[in-house]
PDB file of C-alpha atoms and ligand atoms in Angstrom:
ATOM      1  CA  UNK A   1       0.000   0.000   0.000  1.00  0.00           C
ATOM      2  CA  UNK A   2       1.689   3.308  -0.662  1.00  0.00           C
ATOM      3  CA  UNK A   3       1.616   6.046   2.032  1.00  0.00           C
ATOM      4  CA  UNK A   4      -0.462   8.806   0.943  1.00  0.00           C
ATOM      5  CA  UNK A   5       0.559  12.687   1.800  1.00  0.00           C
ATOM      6  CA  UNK A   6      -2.491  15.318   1.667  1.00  0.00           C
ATOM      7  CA  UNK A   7      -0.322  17.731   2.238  1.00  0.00           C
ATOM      8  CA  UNK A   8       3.513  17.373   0.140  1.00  0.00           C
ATOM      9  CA  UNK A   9       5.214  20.464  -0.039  1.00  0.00           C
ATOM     10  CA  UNK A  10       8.238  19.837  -2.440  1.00  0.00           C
ATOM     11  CA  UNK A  11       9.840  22.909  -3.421  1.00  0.00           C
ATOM     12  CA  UNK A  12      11.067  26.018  -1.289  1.00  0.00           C
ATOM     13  CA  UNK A  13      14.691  27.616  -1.072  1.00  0.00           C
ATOM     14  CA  UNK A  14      16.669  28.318   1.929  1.00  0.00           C
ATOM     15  CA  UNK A  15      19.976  31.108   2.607  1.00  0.00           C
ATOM     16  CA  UNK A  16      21.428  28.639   0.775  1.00  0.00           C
ATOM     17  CA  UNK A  17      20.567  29.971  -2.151  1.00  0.00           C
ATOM     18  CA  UNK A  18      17.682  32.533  -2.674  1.00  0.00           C
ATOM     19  CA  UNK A  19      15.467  32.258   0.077  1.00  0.00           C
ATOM     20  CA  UNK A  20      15.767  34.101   3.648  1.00  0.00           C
ATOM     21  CA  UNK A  21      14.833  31.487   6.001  1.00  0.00           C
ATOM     22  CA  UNK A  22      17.263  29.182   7.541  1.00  0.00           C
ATOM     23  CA  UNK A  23      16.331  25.014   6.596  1.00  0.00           C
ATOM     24  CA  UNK A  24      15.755  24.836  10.183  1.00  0.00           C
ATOM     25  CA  UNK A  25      13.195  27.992  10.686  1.00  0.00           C
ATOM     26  CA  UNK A  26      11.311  26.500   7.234  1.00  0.00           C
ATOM     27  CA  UNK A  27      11.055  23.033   8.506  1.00  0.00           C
ATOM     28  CA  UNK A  28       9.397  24.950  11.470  1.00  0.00           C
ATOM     29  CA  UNK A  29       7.138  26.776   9.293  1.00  0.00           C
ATOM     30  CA  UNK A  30       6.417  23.841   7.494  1.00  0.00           C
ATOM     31  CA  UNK A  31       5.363  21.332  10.309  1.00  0.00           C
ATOM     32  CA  UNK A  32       3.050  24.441  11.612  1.00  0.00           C
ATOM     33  CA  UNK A  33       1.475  25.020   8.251  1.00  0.00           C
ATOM     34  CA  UNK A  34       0.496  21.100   8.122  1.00  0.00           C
ATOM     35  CA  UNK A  35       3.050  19.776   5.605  1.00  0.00           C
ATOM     36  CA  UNK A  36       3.768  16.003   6.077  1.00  0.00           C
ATOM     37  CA  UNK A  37       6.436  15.240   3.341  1.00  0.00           C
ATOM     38  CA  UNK A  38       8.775  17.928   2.495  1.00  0.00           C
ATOM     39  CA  UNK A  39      12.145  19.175   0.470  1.00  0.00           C
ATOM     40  CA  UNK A  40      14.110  21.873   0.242  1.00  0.00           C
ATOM     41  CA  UNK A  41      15.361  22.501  -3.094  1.00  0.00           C
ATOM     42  CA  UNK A  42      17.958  25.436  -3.307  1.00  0.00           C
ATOM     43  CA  UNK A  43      19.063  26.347  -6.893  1.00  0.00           C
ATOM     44  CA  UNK A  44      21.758  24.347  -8.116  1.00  0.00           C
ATOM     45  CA  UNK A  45      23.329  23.720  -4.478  1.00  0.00           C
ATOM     46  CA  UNK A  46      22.869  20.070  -2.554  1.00  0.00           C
ATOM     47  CA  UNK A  47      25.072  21.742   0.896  1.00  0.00           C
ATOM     48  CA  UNK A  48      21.621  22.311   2.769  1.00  0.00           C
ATOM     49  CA  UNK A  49      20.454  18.612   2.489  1.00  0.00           C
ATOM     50  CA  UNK A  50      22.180  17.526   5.778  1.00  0.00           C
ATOM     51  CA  UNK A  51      20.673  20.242   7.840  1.00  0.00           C
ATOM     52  CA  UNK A  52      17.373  19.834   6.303  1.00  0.00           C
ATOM     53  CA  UNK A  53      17.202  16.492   6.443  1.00  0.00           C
ATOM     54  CA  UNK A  54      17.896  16.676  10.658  1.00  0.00           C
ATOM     55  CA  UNK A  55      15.335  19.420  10.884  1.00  0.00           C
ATOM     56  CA  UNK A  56      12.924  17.515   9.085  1.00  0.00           C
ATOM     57  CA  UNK A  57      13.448  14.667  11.851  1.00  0.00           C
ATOM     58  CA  UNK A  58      12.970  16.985  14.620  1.00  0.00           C
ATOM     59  CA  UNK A  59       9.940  18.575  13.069  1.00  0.00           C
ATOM     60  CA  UNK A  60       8.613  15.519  12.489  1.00  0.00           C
ATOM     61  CA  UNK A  61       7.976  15.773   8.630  1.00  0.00           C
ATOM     62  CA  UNK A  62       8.857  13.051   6.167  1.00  0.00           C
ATOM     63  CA  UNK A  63      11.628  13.981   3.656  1.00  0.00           C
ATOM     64  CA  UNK A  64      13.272  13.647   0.520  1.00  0.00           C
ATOM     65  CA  UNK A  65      16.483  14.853  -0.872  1.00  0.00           C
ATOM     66  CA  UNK A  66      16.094  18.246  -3.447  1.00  0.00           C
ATOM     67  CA  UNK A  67      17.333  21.102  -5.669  1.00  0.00           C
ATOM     68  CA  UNK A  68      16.483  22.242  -8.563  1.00  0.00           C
ATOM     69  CA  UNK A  69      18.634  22.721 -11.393  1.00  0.00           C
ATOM     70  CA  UNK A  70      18.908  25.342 -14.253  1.00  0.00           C
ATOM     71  CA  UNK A  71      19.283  24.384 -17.504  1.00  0.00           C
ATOM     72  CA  UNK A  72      19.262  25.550 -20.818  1.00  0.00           C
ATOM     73  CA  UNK A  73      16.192  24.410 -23.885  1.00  0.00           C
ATOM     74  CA  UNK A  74      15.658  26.180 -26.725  1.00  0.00           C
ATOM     75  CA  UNK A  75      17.354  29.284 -25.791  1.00  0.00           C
ATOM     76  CA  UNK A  76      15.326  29.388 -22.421  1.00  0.00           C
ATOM     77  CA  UNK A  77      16.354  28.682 -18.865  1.00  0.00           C
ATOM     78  CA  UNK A  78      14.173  26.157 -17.552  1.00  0.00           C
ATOM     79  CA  UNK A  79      14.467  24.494 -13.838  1.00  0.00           C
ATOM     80  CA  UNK A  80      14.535  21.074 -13.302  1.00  0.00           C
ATOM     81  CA  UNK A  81      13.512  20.084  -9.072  1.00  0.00           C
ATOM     82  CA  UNK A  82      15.697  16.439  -8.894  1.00  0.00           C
ATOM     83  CA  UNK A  83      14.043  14.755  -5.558  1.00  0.00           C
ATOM     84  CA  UNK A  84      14.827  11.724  -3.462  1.00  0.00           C
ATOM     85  CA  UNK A  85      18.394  11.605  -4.888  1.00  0.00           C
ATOM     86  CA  UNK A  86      22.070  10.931  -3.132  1.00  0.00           C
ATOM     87  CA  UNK A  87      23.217  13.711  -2.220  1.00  0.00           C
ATOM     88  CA  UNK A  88      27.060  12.612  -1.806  1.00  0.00           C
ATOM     89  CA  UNK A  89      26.876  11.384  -5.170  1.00  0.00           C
ATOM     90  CA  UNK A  90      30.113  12.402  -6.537  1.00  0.00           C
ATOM     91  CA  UNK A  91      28.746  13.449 -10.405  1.00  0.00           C
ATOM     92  CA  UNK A  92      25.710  15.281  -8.991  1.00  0.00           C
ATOM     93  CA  UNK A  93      28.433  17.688  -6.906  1.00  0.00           C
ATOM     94  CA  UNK A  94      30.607  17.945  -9.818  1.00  0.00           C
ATOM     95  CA  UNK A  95      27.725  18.960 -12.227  1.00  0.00           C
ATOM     96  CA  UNK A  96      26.537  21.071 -10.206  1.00  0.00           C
ATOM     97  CA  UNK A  97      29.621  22.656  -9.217  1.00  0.00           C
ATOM     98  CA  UNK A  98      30.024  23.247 -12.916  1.00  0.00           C
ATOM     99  CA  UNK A  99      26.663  25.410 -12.952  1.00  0.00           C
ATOM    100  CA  UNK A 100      27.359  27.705 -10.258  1.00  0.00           C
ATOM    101  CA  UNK A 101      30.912  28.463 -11.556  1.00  0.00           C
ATOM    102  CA  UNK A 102      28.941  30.427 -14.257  1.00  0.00           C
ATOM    103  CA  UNK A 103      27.677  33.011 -11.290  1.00  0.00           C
ATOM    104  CA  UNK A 104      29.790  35.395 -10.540  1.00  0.00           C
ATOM    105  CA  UNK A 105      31.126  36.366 -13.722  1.00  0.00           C
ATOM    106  CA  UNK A 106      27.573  37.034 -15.014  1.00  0.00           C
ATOM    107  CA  UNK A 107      26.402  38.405 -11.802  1.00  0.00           C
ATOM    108  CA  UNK A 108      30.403  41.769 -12.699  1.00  0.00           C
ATOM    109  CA  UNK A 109      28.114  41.660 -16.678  1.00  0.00           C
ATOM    110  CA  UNK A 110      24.522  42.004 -14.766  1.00  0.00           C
ATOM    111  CA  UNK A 111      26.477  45.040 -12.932  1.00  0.00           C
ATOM    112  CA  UNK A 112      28.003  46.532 -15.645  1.00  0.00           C
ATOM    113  CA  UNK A 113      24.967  46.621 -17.539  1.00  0.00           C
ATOM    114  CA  UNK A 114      22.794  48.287 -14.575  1.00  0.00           C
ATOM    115  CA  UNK A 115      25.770  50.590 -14.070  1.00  0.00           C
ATOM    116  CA  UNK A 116      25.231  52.123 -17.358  1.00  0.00           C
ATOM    117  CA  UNK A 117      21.296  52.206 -16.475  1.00  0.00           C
ATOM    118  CA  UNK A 118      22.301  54.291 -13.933  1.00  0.00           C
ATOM    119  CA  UNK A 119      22.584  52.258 -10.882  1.00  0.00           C
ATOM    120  CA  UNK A 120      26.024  52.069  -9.541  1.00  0.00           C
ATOM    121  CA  UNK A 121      27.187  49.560  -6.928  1.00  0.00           C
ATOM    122  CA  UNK A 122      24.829  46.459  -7.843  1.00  0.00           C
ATOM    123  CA  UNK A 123      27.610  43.996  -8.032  1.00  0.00           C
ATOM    124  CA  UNK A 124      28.927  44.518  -3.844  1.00  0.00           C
ATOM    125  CA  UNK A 125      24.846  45.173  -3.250  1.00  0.00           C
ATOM    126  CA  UNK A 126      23.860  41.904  -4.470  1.00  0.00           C
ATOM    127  CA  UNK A 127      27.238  39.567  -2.877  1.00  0.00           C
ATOM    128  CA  UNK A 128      26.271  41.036   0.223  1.00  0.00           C
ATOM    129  CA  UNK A 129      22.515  39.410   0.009  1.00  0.00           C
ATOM    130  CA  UNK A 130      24.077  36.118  -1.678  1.00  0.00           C
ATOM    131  CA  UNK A 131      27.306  35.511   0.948  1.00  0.00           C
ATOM    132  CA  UNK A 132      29.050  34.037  -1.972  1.00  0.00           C
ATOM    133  CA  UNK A 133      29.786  34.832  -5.157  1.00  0.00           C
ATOM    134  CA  UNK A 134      29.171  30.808  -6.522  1.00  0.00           C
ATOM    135  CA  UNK A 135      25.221  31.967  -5.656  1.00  0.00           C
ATOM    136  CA  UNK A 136      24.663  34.690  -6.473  1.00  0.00           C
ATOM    137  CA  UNK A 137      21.489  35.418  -8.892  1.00  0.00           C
ATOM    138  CA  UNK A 138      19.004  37.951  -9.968  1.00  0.00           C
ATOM    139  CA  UNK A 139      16.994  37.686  -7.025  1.00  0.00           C
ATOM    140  CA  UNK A 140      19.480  39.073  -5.128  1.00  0.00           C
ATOM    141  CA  UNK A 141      20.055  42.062  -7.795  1.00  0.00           C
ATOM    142  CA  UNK A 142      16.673  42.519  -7.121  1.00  0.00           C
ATOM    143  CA  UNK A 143      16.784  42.691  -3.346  1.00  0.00           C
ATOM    144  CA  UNK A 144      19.803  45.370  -3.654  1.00  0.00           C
ATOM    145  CA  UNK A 145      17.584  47.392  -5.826  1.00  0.00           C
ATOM    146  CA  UNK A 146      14.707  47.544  -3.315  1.00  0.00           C
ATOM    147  CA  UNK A 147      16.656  48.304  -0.506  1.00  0.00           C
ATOM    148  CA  UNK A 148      18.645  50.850  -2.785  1.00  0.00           C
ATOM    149  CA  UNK A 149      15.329  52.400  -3.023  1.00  0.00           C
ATOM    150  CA  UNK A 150      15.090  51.958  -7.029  1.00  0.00           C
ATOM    151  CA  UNK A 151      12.188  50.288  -6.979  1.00  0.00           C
ATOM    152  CA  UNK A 152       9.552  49.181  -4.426  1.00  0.00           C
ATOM    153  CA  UNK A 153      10.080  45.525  -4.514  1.00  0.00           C
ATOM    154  CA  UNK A 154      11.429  42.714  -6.066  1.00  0.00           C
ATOM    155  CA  UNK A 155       9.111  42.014  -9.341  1.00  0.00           C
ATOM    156  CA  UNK A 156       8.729  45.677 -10.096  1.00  0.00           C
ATOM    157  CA  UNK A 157      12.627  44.737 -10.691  1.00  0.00           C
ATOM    158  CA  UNK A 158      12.124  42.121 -12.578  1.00  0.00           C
ATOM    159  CA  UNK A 159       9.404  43.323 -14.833  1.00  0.00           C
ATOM    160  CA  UNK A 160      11.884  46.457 -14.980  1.00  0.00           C
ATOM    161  CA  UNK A 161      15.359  45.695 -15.325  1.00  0.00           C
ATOM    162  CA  UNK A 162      15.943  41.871 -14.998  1.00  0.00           C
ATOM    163  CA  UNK A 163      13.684  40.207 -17.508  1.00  0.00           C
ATOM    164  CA  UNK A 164      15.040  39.177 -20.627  1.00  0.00           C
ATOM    165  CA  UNK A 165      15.473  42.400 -23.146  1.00  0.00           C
ATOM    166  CA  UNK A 166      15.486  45.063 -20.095  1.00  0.00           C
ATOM    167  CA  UNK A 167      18.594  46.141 -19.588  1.00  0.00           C
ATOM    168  CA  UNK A 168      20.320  44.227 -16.624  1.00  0.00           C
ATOM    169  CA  UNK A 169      19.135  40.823 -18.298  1.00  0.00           C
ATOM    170  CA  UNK A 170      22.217  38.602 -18.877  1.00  0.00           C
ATOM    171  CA  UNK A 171      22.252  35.233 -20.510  1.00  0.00           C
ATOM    172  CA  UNK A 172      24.163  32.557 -19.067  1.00  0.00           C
ATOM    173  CA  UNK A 173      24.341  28.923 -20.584  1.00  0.00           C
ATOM    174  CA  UNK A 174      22.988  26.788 -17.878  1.00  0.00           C
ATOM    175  CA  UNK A 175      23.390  23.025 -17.789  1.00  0.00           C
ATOM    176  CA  UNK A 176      22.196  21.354 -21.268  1.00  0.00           C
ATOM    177  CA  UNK A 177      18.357  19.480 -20.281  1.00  0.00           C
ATOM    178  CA  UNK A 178      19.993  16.138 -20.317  1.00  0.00           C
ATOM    179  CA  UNK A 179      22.727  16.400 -17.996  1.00  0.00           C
ATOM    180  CA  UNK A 180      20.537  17.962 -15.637  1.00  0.00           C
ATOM    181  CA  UNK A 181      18.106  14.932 -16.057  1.00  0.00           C
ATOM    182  CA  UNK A 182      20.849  12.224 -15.972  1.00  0.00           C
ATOM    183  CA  UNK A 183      22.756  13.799 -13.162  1.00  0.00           C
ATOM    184  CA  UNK A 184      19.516  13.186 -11.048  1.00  0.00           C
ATOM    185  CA  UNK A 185      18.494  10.500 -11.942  1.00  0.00           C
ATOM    186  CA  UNK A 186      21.922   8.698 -12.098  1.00  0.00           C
ATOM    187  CA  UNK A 187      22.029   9.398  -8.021  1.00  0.00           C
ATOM    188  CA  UNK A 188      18.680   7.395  -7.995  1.00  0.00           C
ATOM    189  CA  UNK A 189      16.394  10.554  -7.917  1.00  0.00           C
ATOM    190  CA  UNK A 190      13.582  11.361  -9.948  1.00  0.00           C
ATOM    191  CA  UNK A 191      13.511  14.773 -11.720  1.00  0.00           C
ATOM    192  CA  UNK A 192      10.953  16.805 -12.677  1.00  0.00           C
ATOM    193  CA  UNK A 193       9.738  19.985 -15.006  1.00  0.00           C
ATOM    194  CA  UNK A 194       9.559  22.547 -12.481  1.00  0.00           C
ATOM    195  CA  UNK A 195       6.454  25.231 -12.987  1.00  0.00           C
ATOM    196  CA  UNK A 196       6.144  24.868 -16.998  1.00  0.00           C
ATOM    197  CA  UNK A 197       3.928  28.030 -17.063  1.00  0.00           C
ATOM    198  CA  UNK A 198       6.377  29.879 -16.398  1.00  0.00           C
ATOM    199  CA  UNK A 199       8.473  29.669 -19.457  1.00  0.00           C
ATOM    200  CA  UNK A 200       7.768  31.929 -22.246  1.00  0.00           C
ATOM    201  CA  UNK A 201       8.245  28.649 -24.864  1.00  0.00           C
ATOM    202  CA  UNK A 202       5.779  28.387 -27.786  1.00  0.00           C
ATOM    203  CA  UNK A 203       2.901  25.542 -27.809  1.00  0.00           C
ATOM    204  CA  UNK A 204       5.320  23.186 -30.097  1.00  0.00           C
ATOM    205  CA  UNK A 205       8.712  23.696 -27.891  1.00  0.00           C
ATOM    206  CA  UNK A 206       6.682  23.656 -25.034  1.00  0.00           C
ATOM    207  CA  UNK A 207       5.468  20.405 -26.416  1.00  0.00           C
ATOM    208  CA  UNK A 208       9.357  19.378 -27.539  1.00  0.00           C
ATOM    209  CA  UNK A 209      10.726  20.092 -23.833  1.00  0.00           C
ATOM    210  CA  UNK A 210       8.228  17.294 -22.527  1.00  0.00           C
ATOM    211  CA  UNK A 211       9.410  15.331 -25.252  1.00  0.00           C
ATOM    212  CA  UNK A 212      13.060  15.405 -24.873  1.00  0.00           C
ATOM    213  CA  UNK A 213      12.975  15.664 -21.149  1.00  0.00           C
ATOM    214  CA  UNK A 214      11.014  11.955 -21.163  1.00  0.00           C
ATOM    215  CA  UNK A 215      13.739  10.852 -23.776  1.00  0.00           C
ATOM    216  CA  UNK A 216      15.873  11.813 -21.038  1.00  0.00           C
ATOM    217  CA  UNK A 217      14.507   9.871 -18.423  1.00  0.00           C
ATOM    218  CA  UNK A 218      12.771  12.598 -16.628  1.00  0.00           C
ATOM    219  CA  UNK A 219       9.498  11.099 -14.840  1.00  0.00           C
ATOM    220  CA  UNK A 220       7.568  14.217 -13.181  1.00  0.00           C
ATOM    221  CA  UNK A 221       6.095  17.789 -13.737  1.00  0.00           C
ATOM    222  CA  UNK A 222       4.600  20.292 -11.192  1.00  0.00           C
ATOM    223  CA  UNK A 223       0.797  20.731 -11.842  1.00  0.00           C
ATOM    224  CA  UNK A 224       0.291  22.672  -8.521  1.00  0.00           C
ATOM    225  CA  UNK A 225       2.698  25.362  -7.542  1.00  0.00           C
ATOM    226  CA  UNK A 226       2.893  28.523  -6.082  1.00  0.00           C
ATOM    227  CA  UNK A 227       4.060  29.720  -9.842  1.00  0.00           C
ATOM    228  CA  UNK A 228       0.959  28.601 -11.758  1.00  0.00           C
ATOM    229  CA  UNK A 229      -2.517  29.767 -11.421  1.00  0.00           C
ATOM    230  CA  UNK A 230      -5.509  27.758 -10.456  1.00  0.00           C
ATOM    231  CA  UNK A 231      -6.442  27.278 -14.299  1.00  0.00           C
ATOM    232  CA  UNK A 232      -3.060  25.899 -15.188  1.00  0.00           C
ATOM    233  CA  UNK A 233      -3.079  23.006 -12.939  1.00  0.00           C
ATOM    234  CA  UNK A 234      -6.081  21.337 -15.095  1.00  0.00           C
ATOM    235  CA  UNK A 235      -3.433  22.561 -18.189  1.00  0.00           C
ATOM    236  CA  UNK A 236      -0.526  20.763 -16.597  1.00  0.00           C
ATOM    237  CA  UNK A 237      -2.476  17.823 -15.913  1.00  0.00           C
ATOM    238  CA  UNK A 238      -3.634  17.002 -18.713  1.00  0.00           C
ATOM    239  CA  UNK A 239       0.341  17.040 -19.935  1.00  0.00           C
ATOM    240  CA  UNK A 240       1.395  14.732 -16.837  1.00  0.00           C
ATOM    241  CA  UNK A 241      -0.885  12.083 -18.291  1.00  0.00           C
ATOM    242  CA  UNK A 242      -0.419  13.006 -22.259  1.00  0.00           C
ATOM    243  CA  UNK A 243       2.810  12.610 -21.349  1.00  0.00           C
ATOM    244  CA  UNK A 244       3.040   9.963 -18.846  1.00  0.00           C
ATOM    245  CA  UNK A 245       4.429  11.659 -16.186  1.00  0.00           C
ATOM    246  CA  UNK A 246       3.931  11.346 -11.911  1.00  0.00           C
ATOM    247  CA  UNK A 247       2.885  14.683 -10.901  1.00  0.00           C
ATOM    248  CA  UNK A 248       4.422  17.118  -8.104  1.00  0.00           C
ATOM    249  CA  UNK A 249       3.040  19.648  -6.078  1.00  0.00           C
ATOM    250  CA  UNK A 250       5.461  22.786  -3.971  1.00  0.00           C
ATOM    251  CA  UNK A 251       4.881  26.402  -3.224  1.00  0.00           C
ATOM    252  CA  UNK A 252       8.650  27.567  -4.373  1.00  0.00           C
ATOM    253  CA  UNK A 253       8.410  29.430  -1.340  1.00  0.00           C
ATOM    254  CA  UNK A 254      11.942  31.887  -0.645  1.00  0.00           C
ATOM    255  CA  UNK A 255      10.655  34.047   1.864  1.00  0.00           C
ATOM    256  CA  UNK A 256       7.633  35.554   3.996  1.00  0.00           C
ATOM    257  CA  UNK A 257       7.953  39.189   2.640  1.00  0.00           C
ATOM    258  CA  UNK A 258       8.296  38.095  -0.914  1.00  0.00           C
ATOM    259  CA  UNK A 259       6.275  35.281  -1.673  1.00  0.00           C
ATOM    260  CA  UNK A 260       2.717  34.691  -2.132  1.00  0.00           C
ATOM    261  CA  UNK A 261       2.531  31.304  -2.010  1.00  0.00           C
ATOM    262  CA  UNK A 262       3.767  30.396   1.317  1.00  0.00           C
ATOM    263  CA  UNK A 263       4.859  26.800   2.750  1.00  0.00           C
ATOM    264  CA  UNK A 264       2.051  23.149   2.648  1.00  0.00           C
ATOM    265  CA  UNK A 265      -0.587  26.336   1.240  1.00  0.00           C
ATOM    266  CA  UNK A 266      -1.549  24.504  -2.182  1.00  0.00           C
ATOM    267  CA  UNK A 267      -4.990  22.868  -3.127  1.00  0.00           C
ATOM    268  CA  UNK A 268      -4.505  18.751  -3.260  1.00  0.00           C
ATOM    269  CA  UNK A 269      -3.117  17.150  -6.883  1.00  0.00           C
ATOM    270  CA  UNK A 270      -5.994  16.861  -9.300  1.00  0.00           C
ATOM    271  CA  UNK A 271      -7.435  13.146  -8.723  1.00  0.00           C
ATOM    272  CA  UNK A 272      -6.132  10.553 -11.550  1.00  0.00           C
ATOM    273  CA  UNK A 273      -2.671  11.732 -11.227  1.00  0.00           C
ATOM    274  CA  UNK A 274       0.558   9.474  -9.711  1.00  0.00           C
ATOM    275  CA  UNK A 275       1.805  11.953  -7.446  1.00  0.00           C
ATOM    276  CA  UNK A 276       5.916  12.236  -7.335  1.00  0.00           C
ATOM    277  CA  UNK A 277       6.175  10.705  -4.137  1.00  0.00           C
ATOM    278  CA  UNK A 278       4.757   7.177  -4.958  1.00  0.00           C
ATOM    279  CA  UNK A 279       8.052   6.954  -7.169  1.00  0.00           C
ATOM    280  CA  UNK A 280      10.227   7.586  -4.134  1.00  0.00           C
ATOM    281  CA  UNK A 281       8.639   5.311  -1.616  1.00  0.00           C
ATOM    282  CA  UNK A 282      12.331   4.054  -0.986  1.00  0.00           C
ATOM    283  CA  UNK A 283      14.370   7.540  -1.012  1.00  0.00           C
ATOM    284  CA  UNK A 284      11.642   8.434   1.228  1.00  0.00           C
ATOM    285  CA  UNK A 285      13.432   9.639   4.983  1.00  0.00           C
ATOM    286  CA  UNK A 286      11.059   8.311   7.490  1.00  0.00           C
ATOM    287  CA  UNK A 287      10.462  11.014  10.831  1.00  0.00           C
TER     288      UNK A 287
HETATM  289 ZN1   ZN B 301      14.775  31.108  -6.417  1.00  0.00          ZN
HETATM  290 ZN1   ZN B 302      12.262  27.478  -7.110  1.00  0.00          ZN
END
């Protein structure tokens, strides 16, 4: 019989990488707001997993391993959550070693750029939100410019200066789809299409990123998350089983003044669905 979770909350970030809550103070949150199987999944960084993993124990939550990795399809960056994986395994580190080296010398072009839009000083701004240069990303470009008072919070910077085309947007190549799929799922995780509405990909390379990311050996998608609206989870449903694929469900919380979606908040899966987790009865960490 497989154990059932009403409430699976499967994607948030930590200081680790983008959020502002310690793993320990959102395992707390987590356990209060009724989640029963959790994971933190900080961008392209596995260092949290220890702490998280003891937190979760304490708070008595079930857990799996996370993180979610950015990659590179069809001239997009799209994120792929890995759960439920080893997190010592030695080519997971090394590939995703490889991703953050990319960081900080497009976090010096990202400053440049905004320099010449007029705002000097983003480069030290931003390092001071990320603590190291290895993670530091737009999101904390867009924390210096609030506090710098240039704009009034993070997605006015975003929809302002950080978007692709605005001025401080700077490409980076990411991890190609398939490495970030076999680096997963080589450590015995399962990895999954994290919030597909977000991507600004056309109907057919929408349609070609499910396609090669199967081919891959990717088994999941998000339906419910806090980046898709209530109309897009019947959308992404309809994919999981077009496609085949066990569905997820996580808030990508990062913090309590900037998200809206906050931790174990989400409606249930659609009915009909495999949920993610009955994939990973085994990588499953027991409370
Ligand atoms: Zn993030
Ligand atoms: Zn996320």
């Amino acid at each position: 019989m497989h154990k059932t979770y009403l409430n699976a909350d499967l994607h948030c970030h930590s200081v680790i990488s983008d959020g502002t809550l310690t793993p320990e103070q959102l395992a707390r949150r987590a356990a209060d707001r009724g989640v029963q199987l959790w994971s933190l999944t900080d961008h392209d960084e596995i260092s949290g997993q220890d702490r998280a993993m003891a937190a979760a124990r304490e708070c008595g939550l079930d857990y799996l391993t996370g993180t979610e990795i950015s990659a590179s399809f069809a001239g997009n960056t799209i994120h792929i959550v890995g759960l439920g994986f080893d997190h010592r395994n030695p080519a997971l580190l090394e590939g995703l070693h490889s991703i953050r080296h990319g960081r900080a010398p497009r976090a010096r072009q990202m400053a440049e750029a905004l320099e010449q839009a007029g705002i000097p000083g983003s480069y030290e701004g931003a390092l001071r939100h990320a603590g190291n240069p290895e993670l530091i990303s737009r999101t904390h470009f867009a924390r210096f410019l609030v506090e710098a008072g240039h704009c009034s919070d993070t997605y006015e910077v975003f929809r302002r200066y950080l978007a692709e085309g605005l001025p401080g947007y700077v490409p980076h190549s990411w991890a190609r789809l398939g490495d970030a799929v076999r680096w997963i799922t080589g450590a015995g995780g399962v990895a999954v299409i994290a919030h597909p509405a977000r991507y600004e990909l056309s109907a057919n390379e929408e349609y070609a990123l499910f396609y090669e990311f199967k081919t891959h050996g990717g088994q999941g998608v998000e339906v419910v998350t806090g980046s898709h609206r209530p109309s897009e989870y019947a959308t992404y449903a309809d994919m999981a089983r077009e496609f085949g694929l066990a569905a997820s469900r996580g808030s990508d919380f990062h913090s309590p003044e900037e998200s809206h979606t906050d931790l174990g908040s989400l409606p249930a899966l659609p009915s009909q669905l495999t949920p993610v987790w009955e994939l990973l009865e085994k990588r499953v960490i027991r409370a």
